[in-house]
C-alpha cells in the first residue's frame, strides 16, 4: 500500500504502534509535542538530514538499515558532547507512491538503534515530497557533567579514539563498485557500530575536546584543531588496517589509509585528554596536540581526499 | 552566490553569525550538538517539515516570510502543550543553485520569530537536495506545570480559543487566485500571528486539553474530541468574520466560514476549560464539550472541507 493510500494519520498510527517506548519518554507521539525527561536541567540537541541519493540509496540499504544509519548519525552527535541520548524526533518527507511498509521499517530501524542506548522515537512529522528526506533530531542528557566541546584541546593533550574507522567508507566504495562483499565492510556502511557509551565515559575522564567522525578523521579532528587554536599530529602506525579492509583496498586499487583517515560515517569518537591520564583500553592513543594549526600525519600533511563534501 | 559556491561550512558560518542568541542557549551552533537550558527537568519537543511547493512557494513569500512561517508552526506546537519555547534546530535541504542569500534570509526569519518568545536557533544541518525542504524542531519548557495534552477534555468543559482563524486560509486563497491583496489576509498567510503566551496562560488556568489550529479548527478540535472520547459542539455565531475577510470571500465566491472553521495555519490556540472559570478576555468561548463523539457546529455536521491533506 502506498503512503498516499495509507494516509498521513493512518500511517503515523501504524508507525507509532510499532515504536518501543524509552526510559526518558514522559509523553510520546500523538500530541502537539512530546515531553522528555531532562533530569540534568539542560538538554543536548542535534539535527541531521539525510537525502536519498546523497546520504543513502534504497538499492544499497534496506529501510531498516537507513533507519539505523539515520539514528546513529544523530545519536553519535549526542555522545560526542559527553551526553547520553534520550529521544529522537523524525521529520519524514516521502514520495506519495512510496510503499508504506518502507516508512514503517525505517521507523523500526530508528527505534531499534535508539533502543541500544535506552532512547526512543518520541515524535515527528510526515509530508509528501518528490525527494525522500529524513530529518532526525536527537536529544540527550549530560548527567551533571560539562559538555565536551570542540574548542577545549590544549597543547600537550593526547588524541585518542574509540570505535572503528574506515569500515563504512570501505563499504561505500565496495557498494559503489557494484560489489556486495566483504560483508563486514558493507554491513558497517549499512549499520554503523557507534561506541555511544564512550562519550559520557570520556566526559567523566576529563576529555578536553571531543567530536564524532562523520566527515572523516582528518576533517573532523581538523574542526577540533581549528576550534581550539591548536595543531594535531596523528601517528599513522597507531591505526590498524584489518585484513579484510587491506584485501579489499588491494583488490579495488585504493590506499586503505584514505578510508581510515578520510572516510566518514563510522561515527568513532575522537577526544583529546590531558597527558598522563590512564585511559580505558577501548580508547587508543593516535596522536598529540601541539601549538600551531592544522592536522598532520607523522608530521606531514596527508595527501588525498580529506572529507565529505555536503554540496 | 549559490550555496554550492558558498560551501556548507562557509554558508553555515554566515548564517550563524546573523543569528541572535536566546536566553536559554547554553551552547549555540558550531559543535556536534547544542546545549539548552531545561530548568523544569523536562523538555517539550516537536518537529515539522516544510516542503517547497507543498507548504510554501518562493513566489508567494520572501525567504524571511518562510522562516517566520516555519518557526511559527513549530513554536505554536510548543505553546499548545502549555510550554514556553526555548530553542529551534533547523535541517535545511537546498538545491545547490539556490542563492546563498535566500538561506541567510530564511535564517533571519527563523531567528526573528523565535526571538518573539525569547527562543533562538541553536543548531542545525544543511544538505544539497533537489527539493527545498525545511525541517524545524522546537524545544520548550513547562515551567513546572503539567503538559496540556489532547486527551483531557471532559463533558461539560467549555471550548475557548485565542488568536485568529481563517486569515491565513483566506490569504492562501487570495494568493492562489493570483491576487496580492487584501494585505491583512496575505500577510497573515506569510507571517502568522501566534498568541504564544496564551499557551502557558491556559496551562496555568487549568486547561484540560489544548491544540493549535494548524490543519483547520474542525480537524484539530476533532483530534481533541477523538483523543478525549468526547463530542464538541461549536457555536457558529461565536466566530467573527472581519469585514475584509467577508469582502474577499464575497469577491472570490467563497463561504468565509470555510476559512474560519476549516482553514489552518493561523495557529490559534484552542483549549477546553472546566466550566465556570473566568477566562481572560483574549480567550473567546466558542463551544462546549459533551458526551459522545465527533464535532458539530450548532448541533449539526459542518458541510465543506474540514482540513488540510498532507499527501
Coordinates of C-alpha atoms in Angstrom, one line a residue:
Chain A
X1 CA 0.0 0.0 0.0
X2 CA 1.4 3.4 -0.9
X3 CA 1.8 6.1 1.7
X4 CA -0.8 8.2 -0.2
X5 CA -3.3 5.4 0.2
X6 CA -2.4 4.7 3.9
X7 CA -2.9 8.5 4.5
X8 CA -0.9 10.6 6.9
X9 CA -2.8 9.8 10.1
X10 CA -3.2 6.1 9.3
X11 CA 0.5 5.8 8.5
X12 CA 1.5 7.7 11.6
X13 CA -0.7 5.4 13.7
X14 CA 0.8 2.3 12.2
X15 CA 4.3 3.6 12.8
X16 CA 3.9 4.8 16.3
X17 CA 2.2 1.5 17.3
X18 CA 5.5 -0.3 16.4
X19 CA 7.8 2.1 18.3
X20 CA 9.2 1.0 21.6
X21 CA 8.9 3.5 24.5
X22 CA 12.1 4.8 26.1
X23 CA 13.0 5.3 29.7
X24 CA 13.1 9.1 29.3
X25 CA 9.8 9.3 27.4
X26 CA 7.2 11.1 29.5
X27 CA 4.8 11.7 26.6
X28 CA 5.4 10.0 23.3
X29 CA 4.0 10.5 19.8
X30 CA 0.4 11.7 19.2
X31 CA 0.1 15.2 20.7
X32 CA 1.4 18.6 19.5
X33 CA 4.7 17.8 21.1
X34 CA 6.5 15.2 23.1
X35 CA 7.7 15.5 26.7
X36 CA 11.1 14.1 27.5
X37 CA 12.9 13.8 30.9
X38 CA 15.8 16.3 31.2
X39 CA 16.9 15.5 34.7
X40 CA 20.1 17.4 34.4
X41 CA 18.3 20.7 33.9
X42 CA 19.9 21.1 30.5
X43 CA 19.2 19.3 27.2
X44 CA 21.6 18.4 24.4
X45 CA 20.1 18.6 20.9
X46 CA 21.3 18.0 17.4
X47 CA 19.7 17.7 13.9
X48 CA 20.9 15.8 10.8
X49 CA 19.2 15.5 7.5
X50 CA 19.6 12.5 5.1
X51 CA 18.6 13.0 1.5
X52 CA 18.1 10.0 -0.8
X53 CA 20.7 9.7 -3.5
X54 CA 23.1 11.8 -1.4
X55 CA 23.2 10.1 2.0
X56 CA 21.5 6.8 1.2
X57 CA 20.3 4.6 -1.6
X58 CA 17.4 2.3 -1.4
X59 CA 19.1 -0.3 -3.5
X60 CA 22.1 -0.4 -1.2
X61 CA 20.3 -0.4 2.2
X62 CA 17.0 -1.8 3.5
X63 CA 14.6 0.7 5.1
X64 CA 15.7 -0.7 8.5
X65 CA 19.3 0.0 7.6
X66 CA 18.5 3.5 6.7
X67 CA 16.8 3.9 10.0
X68 CA 19.8 2.6 11.9
X69 CA 22.1 4.9 9.9
X70 CA 20.0 8.0 10.4
X71 CA 19.6 7.4 14.1
X72 CA 23.3 6.6 14.6
X73 CA 24.4 9.8 12.9
X74 CA 22.4 11.8 15.4
X75 CA 22.9 9.7 18.5
X76 CA 26.7 9.9 17.9
X77 CA 26.5 13.7 17.9
X78 CA 24.9 13.5 21.4
X79 CA 27.5 11.0 22.6
X80 CA 30.3 13.3 21.2
X81 CA 29.1 16.0 23.7
X82 CA 29.6 13.5 26.5
X83 CA 25.9 13.0 26.9
X84 CA 23.5 10.1 26.9
X85 CA 20.8 10.1 24.2
X86 CA 17.2 10.2 25.4
X87 CA 15.0 10.8 22.4
X88 CA 14.7 11.1 18.7
X89 CA 12.2 13.2 16.6
X90 CA 11.8 12.4 12.9
X91 CA 10.7 14.6 10.0
X92 CA 9.9 12.3 7.1
X93 CA 9.3 13.5 3.5
X94 CA 8.2 10.7 1.2
X95 CA 7.2 10.4 -2.4
X96 CA 3.4 9.6 -2.3
X97 CA 3.9 6.3 -4.2
X98 CA 6.4 5.0 -1.6
X99 CA 5.4 1.7 -0.1
X100 CA 4.0 2.4 3.4
X101 CA 6.0 -0.6 4.6
X102 CA 9.2 1.2 3.7
X103 CA 8.3 4.0 6.1
X104 CA 7.3 1.5 8.8
X105 CA 10.5 -0.4 8.5
X106 CA 12.5 2.8 8.5
X107 CA 10.9 3.6 11.9
X108 CA 11.7 0.1 13.1
X109 CA 15.4 0.8 12.4
X110 CA 15.3 4.2 14.0
X111 CA 13.6 2.8 17.1
X112 CA 15.9 -0.2 17.3
X113 CA 19.1 2.0 17.1
X114 CA 17.7 4.4 19.7
X115 CA 16.8 1.5 22.0
X116 CA 20.5 0.5 22.0
X117 CA 21.1 3.5 24.3
X118 CA 17.7 3.4 26.1
X119 CA 16.3 6.3 23.9
X120 CA 13.2 6.2 21.8
X121 CA 11.4 8.0 18.9
X122 CA 9.1 10.4 20.7
X123 CA 7.6 12.4 17.8
X124 CA 7.8 13.5 14.3
X125 CA 6.1 14.8 11.2
X126 CA 5.4 13.5 7.8
X127 CA 4.9 15.1 4.4
X128 CA 4.7 14.2 0.8
X129 CA 7.8 15.3 -1.2
X130 CA 9.4 14.4 -4.6
X131 CA 12.6 13.7 -2.6
X132 CA 12.8 11.1 0.1
X133 CA 14.3 13.0 3.0
X134 CA 14.8 12.1 6.7
X135 CA 15.4 14.8 9.2
X136 CA 16.3 13.4 12.6
X137 CA 16.7 15.4 15.8
X138 CA 18.3 13.7 18.8
X139 CA 18.1 14.9 22.5
X140 CA 20.4 13.9 25.3
X141 CA 21.2 14.3 28.9
X142 CA 24.6 15.4 30.3
X143 CA 24.2 13.7 33.7
X144 CA 25.6 16.6 35.6
X145 CA 28.9 16.8 33.6
X146 CA 30.1 19.7 31.5
X147 CA 29.5 19.3 27.7
X148 CA 32.7 18.3 25.9
X149 CA 33.1 20.8 23.1
X150 CA 35.4 21.2 20.1
X151 CA 37.3 24.1 21.5
X152 CA 39.0 22.8 24.6
X153 CA 42.0 20.9 23.2
X154 CA 45.3 22.2 24.6
X155 CA 48.9 21.7 23.5
X156 CA 50.3 18.6 25.3
X157 CA 47.0 16.8 25.3
X158 CA 46.9 13.3 23.8
X159 CA 44.5 12.5 21.0
X160 CA 42.6 9.2 21.5
X161 CA 39.8 7.4 19.6
X162 CA 37.2 4.8 20.3
X163 CA 35.4 2.8 17.7
X164 CA 36.0 1.9 14.1
X165 CA 37.5 4.0 11.3
X166 CA 37.4 3.4 7.6
X167 CA 34.9 0.5 7.7
X168 CA 31.9 2.5 6.4
X169 CA 33.9 4.3 3.8
X170 CA 35.3 0.9 2.6
X171 CA 31.8 -0.5 2.5
X172 CA 30.7 2.5 0.5
X173 CA 33.5 2.0 -2.0
X174 CA 32.7 -1.7 -2.3
X175 CA 29.0 -0.9 -3.0
X176 CA 29.7 1.9 -5.4
X177 CA 31.9 -0.5 -7.5
X178 CA 28.9 -2.9 -7.7
X179 CA 30.1 -5.5 -5.1
X180 CA 28.2 -6.7 -2.0
X181 CA 31.2 -8.2 -0.1
X182 CA 33.2 -8.3 2.2
X183 CA 30.1 -8.4 4.4
X184 CA 31.9 -6.8 7.4
X185 CA 32.6 -3.6 5.4
X186 CA 29.2 -3.4 3.7
X187 CA 27.4 -4.1 6.9
X188 CA 29.5 -1.3 8.6
X189 CA 28.3 1.1 6.0
X190 CA 24.7 0.0 6.4
X191 CA 24.6 0.0 10.2
X192 CA 27.5 1.7 11.9
X193 CA 28.6 0.4 15.2
X194 CA 28.9 3.5 17.4
X195 CA 30.6 3.3 20.8
X196 CA 27.9 5.5 22.3
X197 CA 28.8 4.9 26.0
X198 CA 32.4 6.0 25.3
X199 CA 31.0 9.6 25.1
X200 CA 29.9 10.0 28.7
X201 CA 32.9 7.9 29.7
X202 CA 35.3 10.4 28.0
X203 CA 33.4 13.3 29.7
X204 CA 33.9 11.6 33.1
X205 CA 37.5 11.0 32.4
X206 CA 38.1 14.7 31.8
X207 CA 38.3 14.9 28.0
X208 CA 39.2 18.4 26.9
X209 CA 37.5 18.2 23.5
X210 CA 35.6 15.5 21.5
X211 CA 33.9 15.0 18.2
X212 CA 32.4 12.1 16.3
X213 CA 33.9 11.1 13.0
X214 CA 31.2 11.7 10.5
X215 CA 33.1 13.5 7.7
X216 CA 36.4 11.7 8.1
X217 CA 39.0 11.8 10.9
X218 CA 41.3 14.4 9.3
X219 CA 38.3 16.7 8.6
X220 CA 36.7 16.2 12.0
X221 CA 39.9 16.5 14.1
X222 CA 40.6 19.5 11.9
X223 CA 37.4 21.1 13.3
X224 CA 38.8 20.4 16.8
X225 CA 42.2 21.9 15.9
X226 CA 40.7 25.0 14.4
X227 CA 38.1 25.5 17.1
X228 CA 40.8 25.0 19.8
X229 CA 43.5 27.1 18.1
X230 CA 46.0 24.2 18.2
X231 CA 47.7 21.7 15.8
X232 CA 47.1 17.9 15.8
X233 CA 49.7 15.4 14.7
X234 CA 48.5 11.8 14.2
X235 CA 50.7 8.7 14.1
X236 CA 49.9 6.6 11.1
X237 CA 51.1 3.4 12.8
X238 CA 48.5 3.9 15.5
X239 CA 45.8 3.0 13.1
X240 CA 45.2 -0.6 12.3
X241 CA 44.1 -1.7 8.9
X242 CA 42.2 -5.0 9.4
X243 CA 42.9 -7.8 6.9
X244 CA 39.6 -7.7 5.1
X245 CA 40.0 -3.9 4.6
X246 CA 43.5 -4.4 3.3
X247 CA 42.4 -7.1 0.9
X248 CA 39.5 -5.0 -0.3
X249 CA 41.7 -2.0 -0.8
X250 CA 44.2 -4.1 -2.7
X251 CA 41.5 -5.6 -5.0
X252 CA 40.0 -2.2 -5.6
X253 CA 43.3 -0.3 -6.0
X254 CA 42.7 2.0 -3.1
X255 CA 45.1 3.2 -0.4
X256 CA 43.3 1.9 2.7
X257 CA 44.5 4.8 4.8
X258 CA 42.3 7.0 2.6
X259 CA 39.4 5.1 4.1
X260 CA 40.8 5.1 7.7
X261 CA 41.9 8.8 7.8
X262 CA 39.5 10.5 5.4
X263 CA 36.4 8.2 5.4
X264 CA 33.4 9.2 7.5
X265 CA 30.2 7.6 8.8
X266 CA 31.6 5.0 11.3
X267 CA 31.0 7.6 14.0
X268 CA 34.0 6.7 16.0
X269 CA 34.6 9.2 18.9
X270 CA 37.8 11.1 18.9
X271 CA 38.8 13.1 22.0
X272 CA 41.7 14.9 23.5
X273 CA 42.7 14.2 27.1
X274 CA 45.2 15.8 29.4
X275 CA 48.6 14.0 29.2
X276 CA 49.4 11.2 31.7
X277 CA 45.8 10.0 32.1
X278 CA 45.2 6.2 32.3
X279 CA 42.6 5.6 29.6
X280 CA 40.4 2.5 29.4
X281 CA 41.6 0.0 26.8
X282 CA 38.9 0.8 24.2
X283 CA 40.5 4.3 23.9
X284 CA 43.5 4.1 21.6
X285 CA 46.0 7.0 21.6
X286 CA 46.5 8.1 18.0
X287 CA 48.2 11.4 18.2
X288 CA 49.2 14.6 20.1
X289 CA 48.0 18.2 20.4
X290 CA 50.7 20.8 19.7
X291 CA 50.9 24.5 19.4
X292 CA 50.2 25.8 15.9
X293 CA 47.4 24.9 13.5
X294 CA 46.3 22.2 11.1
X295 CA 46.4 18.4 11.1
X296 CA 49.4 16.4 10.1
X297 CA 50.2 12.6 9.9
X298 CA 53.6 11.8 11.2
X299 CA 54.5 15.5 10.9
X300 CA 53.4 15.9 7.3
X301 CA 50.2 16.9 5.5
X302 CA 48.2 13.9 4.4
X303 CA 47.8 13.6 0.6
X304 CA 44.4 12.6 -0.6
X305 CA 40.8 13.4 0.0
X306 CA 40.2 14.7 3.5
X307 CA 36.5 14.5 3.9
X308 CA 32.9 14.6 2.7
X309 CA 31.5 17.4 0.5
X310 CA 27.9 18.2 1.5
X311 CA 27.0 20.1 -1.7
Chain B
X1 CA 26.4 33.5 -4.9
X2 CA 25.0 29.9 -5.0
X3 CA 25.0 27.7 -1.9
X4 CA 27.3 25.4 -3.8
X5 CA 29.8 28.2 -4.3
X6 CA 29.5 29.4 -0.7
X7 CA 30.1 25.8 0.5
X8 CA 28.5 24.1 3.5
X9 CA 30.8 25.4 6.2
X10 CA 31.1 28.9 4.7
X11 CA 27.3 29.2 4.5
X12 CA 26.8 27.9 8.0
X13 CA 29.3 30.4 9.3
X14 CA 27.5 33.2 7.5
X15 CA 24.1 32.1 8.8
X16 CA 25.2 31.5 12.5
X17 CA 26.9 34.9 12.6
X18 CA 23.5 36.5 11.9
X19 CA 21.5 34.5 14.5
X20 CA 20.6 36.2 17.8
X21 CA 21.3 34.2 21.0
X22 CA 18.5 33.2 23.3
X23 CA 18.1 33.4 27.0
X24 CA 18.0 29.5 27.2
X25 CA 21.0 28.9 24.9
X26 CA 23.9 27.5 26.9
X27 CA 25.8 26.4 23.8
X28 CA 24.7 27.5 20.3
X29 CA 25.6 26.5 16.8
X30 CA 29.1 25.2 15.9
X31 CA 29.6 22.0 17.9
X32 CA 28.3 18.4 17.5
X33 CA 25.1 19.4 19.4
X34 CA 23.7 22.4 21.2
X35 CA 23.0 22.7 24.9
X36 CA 19.8 24.3 26.0
X37 CA 18.5 25.2 29.5
X38 CA 15.7 22.8 30.6
X39 CA 15.2 24.2 34.1
X40 CA 12.0 22.3 34.6
X41 CA 13.7 18.9 34.4
X42 CA 11.6 18.0 31.3
X43 CA 11.8 19.2 27.8
X44 CA 9.0 19.6 25.3
X45 CA 9.9 18.8 21.7
X46 CA 8.2 18.9 18.3
X47 CA 9.2 18.6 14.7
X48 CA 7.6 20.0 11.5
X49 CA 8.8 19.7 7.9
X50 CA 8.0 22.2 5.2
X51 CA 8.4 21.2 1.5
X52 CA 8.6 23.7 -1.3
X53 CA 5.5 23.6 -3.5
X54 CA 3.5 21.9 -0.8
X55 CA 3.9 24.1 2.3
X56 CA 5.4 27.3 0.8
X57 CA 6.1 28.9 -2.6
X58 CA 9.1 31.2 -3.2
X59 CA 7.0 33.4 -5.4
X60 CA 4.4 34.0 -2.7
X61 CA 6.7 34.5 0.3
X62 CA 10.1 36.0 0.8
X63 CA 12.8 33.8 2.4
X64 CA 12.2 35.7 5.7
X65 CA 8.4 35.0 5.5
X66 CA 9.2 31.3 5.0
X67 CA 11.4 31.5 8.1
X68 CA 8.7 33.1 10.1
X69 CA 6.1 30.6 9.0
X70 CA 8.3 27.6 9.6
X71 CA 9.3 28.8 13.1
X72 CA 5.7 29.7 13.9
X73 CA 4.3 26.3 13.0
X74 CA 6.8 24.7 15.5
X75 CA 6.7 27.3 18.2
X76 CA 2.9 27.0 18.2
X77 CA 3.1 23.3 18.9
X78 CA 5.2 24.0 22.0
X79 CA 2.8 26.7 23.2
X80 CA -0.1 24.2 22.6
X81 CA 1.4 22.0 25.3
X82 CA 1.3 24.9 27.7
X83 CA 5.1 25.4 27.4
X84 CA 7.4 28.3 26.6
X85 CA 9.6 27.8 23.6
X86 CA 13.4 27.8 24.3
X87 CA 15.1 26.7 21.1
X88 CA 14.9 25.8 17.4
X89 CA 17.0 23.4 15.4
X90 CA 16.8 23.6 11.6
X91 CA 17.6 20.9 9.0
X92 CA 17.8 22.7 5.6
X93 CA 17.9 20.9 2.3
X94 CA 18.6 23.2 -0.6
X95 CA 19.1 22.9 -4.4
X96 CA 22.8 23.6 -5.0
X97 CA 22.0 26.6 -7.3
X98 CA 19.9 28.3 -4.6
X99 CA 21.2 31.8 -3.9
X100 CA 23.0 31.7 -0.5
X101 CA 21.2 34.9 0.4
X102 CA 17.9 33.0 0.4
X103 CA 19.2 30.6 3.0
X104 CA 20.6 33.5 5.1
X105 CA 17.3 35.4 5.0
X106 CA 15.4 32.3 5.8
X107 CA 17.5 32.0 8.9
X108 CA 16.9 35.7 9.7
X109 CA 13.1 34.9 9.7
X110 CA 13.5 31.8 11.8
X111 CA 15.6 33.7 14.3
X112 CA 13.3 36.7 14.4
X113 CA 10.2 34.6 15.0
X114 CA 12.0 32.6 17.8
X115 CA 13.1 35.9 19.4
X116 CA 9.5 36.9 19.8
X117 CA 9.3 34.3 22.6
X118 CA 12.9 34.6 23.8
X119 CA 14.0 31.5 22.0
X120 CA 16.8 31.1 19.4
X121 CA 18.1 28.9 16.7
X122 CA 20.7 26.8 18.5
X123 CA 21.7 24.4 15.8
X124 CA 21.0 22.6 12.5
X125 CA 22.3 20.8 9.5
X126 CA 22.4 21.5 5.8
X127 CA 22.5 19.4 2.7
X128 CA 22.0 19.7 -1.0
X129 CA 18.7 18.3 -2.3
X130 CA 16.6 18.6 -5.5
X131 CA 13.7 19.7 -3.2
X132 CA 14.0 22.7 -1.0
X133 CA 12.9 21.3 2.4
X134 CA 13.0 22.9 5.9
X135 CA 12.8 20.6 8.9
X136 CA 12.4 22.5 12.2
X137 CA 12.5 21.1 15.7
X138 CA 11.3 23.3 18.6
X139 CA 12.1 22.8 22.3
X140 CA 10.2 24.2 25.2
X141 CA 10.0 24.4 29.0
X142 CA 6.9 23.7 31.0
X143 CA 7.8 25.9 33.9
X144 CA 6.7 23.4 36.5
X145 CA 3.2 22.9 35.1
X146 CA 1.7 19.6 33.7
X147 CA 1.7 19.5 29.9
X148 CA -1.8 20.2 28.4
X149 CA -2.5 17.2 26.2
X150 CA -5.2 16.4 23.7
X151 CA -6.8 13.7 25.7
X152 CA -8.1 15.6 28.8
X153 CA -11.3 17.3 27.6
X154 CA -14.4 16.3 29.7
X155 CA -18.1 16.6 29.1
X156 CA -19.2 20.0 30.5
X157 CA -16.0 21.8 29.7
X158 CA -16.1 24.9 27.6
X159 CA -14.2 25.3 24.4
X160 CA -12.3 28.5 24.1
X161 CA -9.9 29.9 21.6
X162 CA -7.2 32.6 21.4
X163 CA -5.8 34.1 18.2
X164 CA -7.0 34.4 14.7
X165 CA -8.9 31.9 12.5
X166 CA -9.3 31.9 8.7
X167 CA -6.9 34.7 8.0
X168 CA -4.1 32.5 6.6
X169 CA -6.5 30.3 4.7
X170 CA -8.1 33.4 3.2
X171 CA -4.6 34.8 2.3
X172 CA -3.8 31.4 0.7
X173 CA -6.9 31.5 -1.4
X174 CA -6.2 35.1 -2.4
X175 CA -2.7 34.3 -3.5
X176 CA -3.8 31.1 -5.3
X177 CA -6.2 33.2 -7.4
X178 CA -3.4 35.4 -8.4
X179 CA -4.2 38.4 -6.2
X180 CA -1.9 40.2 -3.7
X181 CA -4.5 42.0 -1.5
X182 CA -6.2 42.4 0.9
X183 CA -2.8 42.9 2.6
X184 CA -4.1 41.8 6.1
X185 CA -5.0 38.4 4.7
X186 CA -1.9 37.8 2.6
X187 CA 0.3 39.0 5.4
X188 CA -1.4 36.6 7.8
X189 CA -0.6 33.7 5.4
X190 CA 3.0 34.9 5.1
X191 CA 3.7 35.5 8.8
X192 CA 1.1 34.1 11.2
X193 CA 0.5 36.0 14.4
X194 CA 0.5 33.3 17.0
X195 CA -0.6 34.0 20.6
X196 CA 2.3 32.1 22.1
X197 CA 2.0 33.3 25.6
X198 CA -1.7 32.2 25.8
X199 CA -0.3 28.6 25.9
X200 CA 1.3 28.7 29.3
X201 CA -1.5 31.0 30.4
X202 CA -4.1 28.3 29.6
X203 CA -2.0 25.7 31.4
X204 CA -1.9 28.0 34.4
X205 CA -5.7 28.5 34.3
X206 CA -6.2 24.7 34.4
X207 CA -7.0 23.9 30.7
X208 CA -8.0 20.3 30.4
X209 CA -6.9 19.9 26.7
X210 CA -5.3 22.2 24.1
X211 CA -4.2 22.1 20.5
X212 CA -3.0 24.7 18.0
X213 CA -5.0 25.1 14.8
X214 CA -2.7 24.1 12.0
X215 CA -4.9 21.9 9.9
X216 CA -8.2 23.7 10.5
X217 CA -10.3 24.2 13.6
X218 CA -12.8 21.4 12.9
X219 CA -10.0 18.9 12.1
X220 CA -7.9 19.9 15.1
X221 CA -10.7 20.1 17.7
X222 CA -11.7 16.8 16.2
X223 CA -8.3 15.4 17.3
X224 CA -9.1 16.6 20.8
X225 CA -12.6 15.1 20.7
X226 CA -11.3 11.8 19.5
X227 CA -8.4 11.7 21.9
X228 CA -10.6 12.6 24.8
X229 CA -13.5 10.4 23.9
X230 CA -16.0 13.3 23.8
X231 CA -18.1 15.3 21.4
X232 CA -17.5 19.0 20.7
X233 CA -20.2 21.4 19.6
X234 CA -19.2 24.8 18.3
X235 CA -21.4 27.9 18.1
X236 CA -21.2 29.5 14.6
X237 CA -22.1 32.9 15.9
X238 CA -19.1 32.9 18.3
X239 CA -16.8 33.3 15.3
X240 CA -16.4 36.7 13.9
X241 CA -15.8 37.2 10.2
X242 CA -13.9 40.5 9.9
X243 CA -15.1 42.9 7.1
X244 CA -12.1 42.4 4.9
X245 CA -12.4 38.7 5.0
X246 CA -16.1 38.9 4.3
X247 CA -15.5 41.2 1.3
X248 CA -12.7 38.9 0.0
X249 CA -15.0 35.9 0.4
X250 CA -17.8 37.6 -1.5
X251 CA -15.4 38.7 -4.3
X252 CA -14.0 35.2 -4.6
X253 CA -17.3 33.3 -4.2
X254 CA -16.2 31.5 -1.1
X255 CA -18.1 30.8 2.2
X256 CA -15.9 32.7 4.7
X257 CA -16.8 30.1 7.4
X258 CA -14.9 27.5 5.3
X259 CA -11.8 29.7 6.0
X260 CA -12.7 30.2 9.7
X261 CA -13.7 26.7 10.6
X262 CA -11.6 24.6 8.2
X263 CA -8.6 26.8 7.3
X264 CA -5.3 26.1 9.0
X265 CA -2.0 27.8 9.6
X266 CA -3.1 30.8 11.8
X267 CA -2.0 28.7 14.7
X268 CA -4.7 29.9 17.0
X269 CA -4.8 28.0 20.3
X270 CA -8.0 26.1 21.2
X271 CA -8.4 24.8 24.7
X272 CA -11.0 23.2 26.9
X273 CA -11.5 24.6 30.4
X274 CA -13.6 23.4 33.3
X275 CA -17.0 25.2 33.3
X276 CA -17.4 28.4 35.4
X277 CA -13.8 29.5 35.0
X278 CA -13.3 33.3 34.5
X279 CA -11.2 33.4 31.3
X280 CA -9.0 36.4 30.4
X281 CA -10.7 38.4 27.6
X282 CA -8.4 37.2 24.8
X283 CA -9.9 33.7 25.3
X284 CA -13.3 33.6 23.5
X285 CA -15.7 30.8 24.3
X286 CA -16.7 29.1 21.1
X287 CA -18.4 25.9 22.1
X288 CA -18.9 23.1 24.7
X289 CA -17.7 19.6 25.3
X290 CA -20.5 16.9 25.5
X291 CA -20.6 13.2 25.9
X292 CA -20.4 11.4 22.6
X293 CA -18.1 11.7 19.7
X294 CA -17.4 14.0 16.7
X295 CA -17.5 17.7 16.1
X296 CA -20.7 19.7 15.2
X297 CA -21.5 23.3 14.5
X298 CA -24.8 24.4 16.1
X299 CA -25.6 20.7 16.6
X300 CA -25.1 19.7 13.0
X301 CA -22.1 18.4 11.0
X302 CA -20.4 21.1 9.0
X303 CA -20.6 20.8 5.3
X304 CA -17.4 21.6 3.4
X305 CA -13.7 20.7 3.6
X306 CA -12.6 20.0 7.1
X307 CA -8.9 20.3 6.9
X308 CA -5.5 20.0 5.2
X309 CA -4.4 16.9 3.3
X310 CA -0.7 16.2 3.9
X311 CA -0.3 13.8 1.0

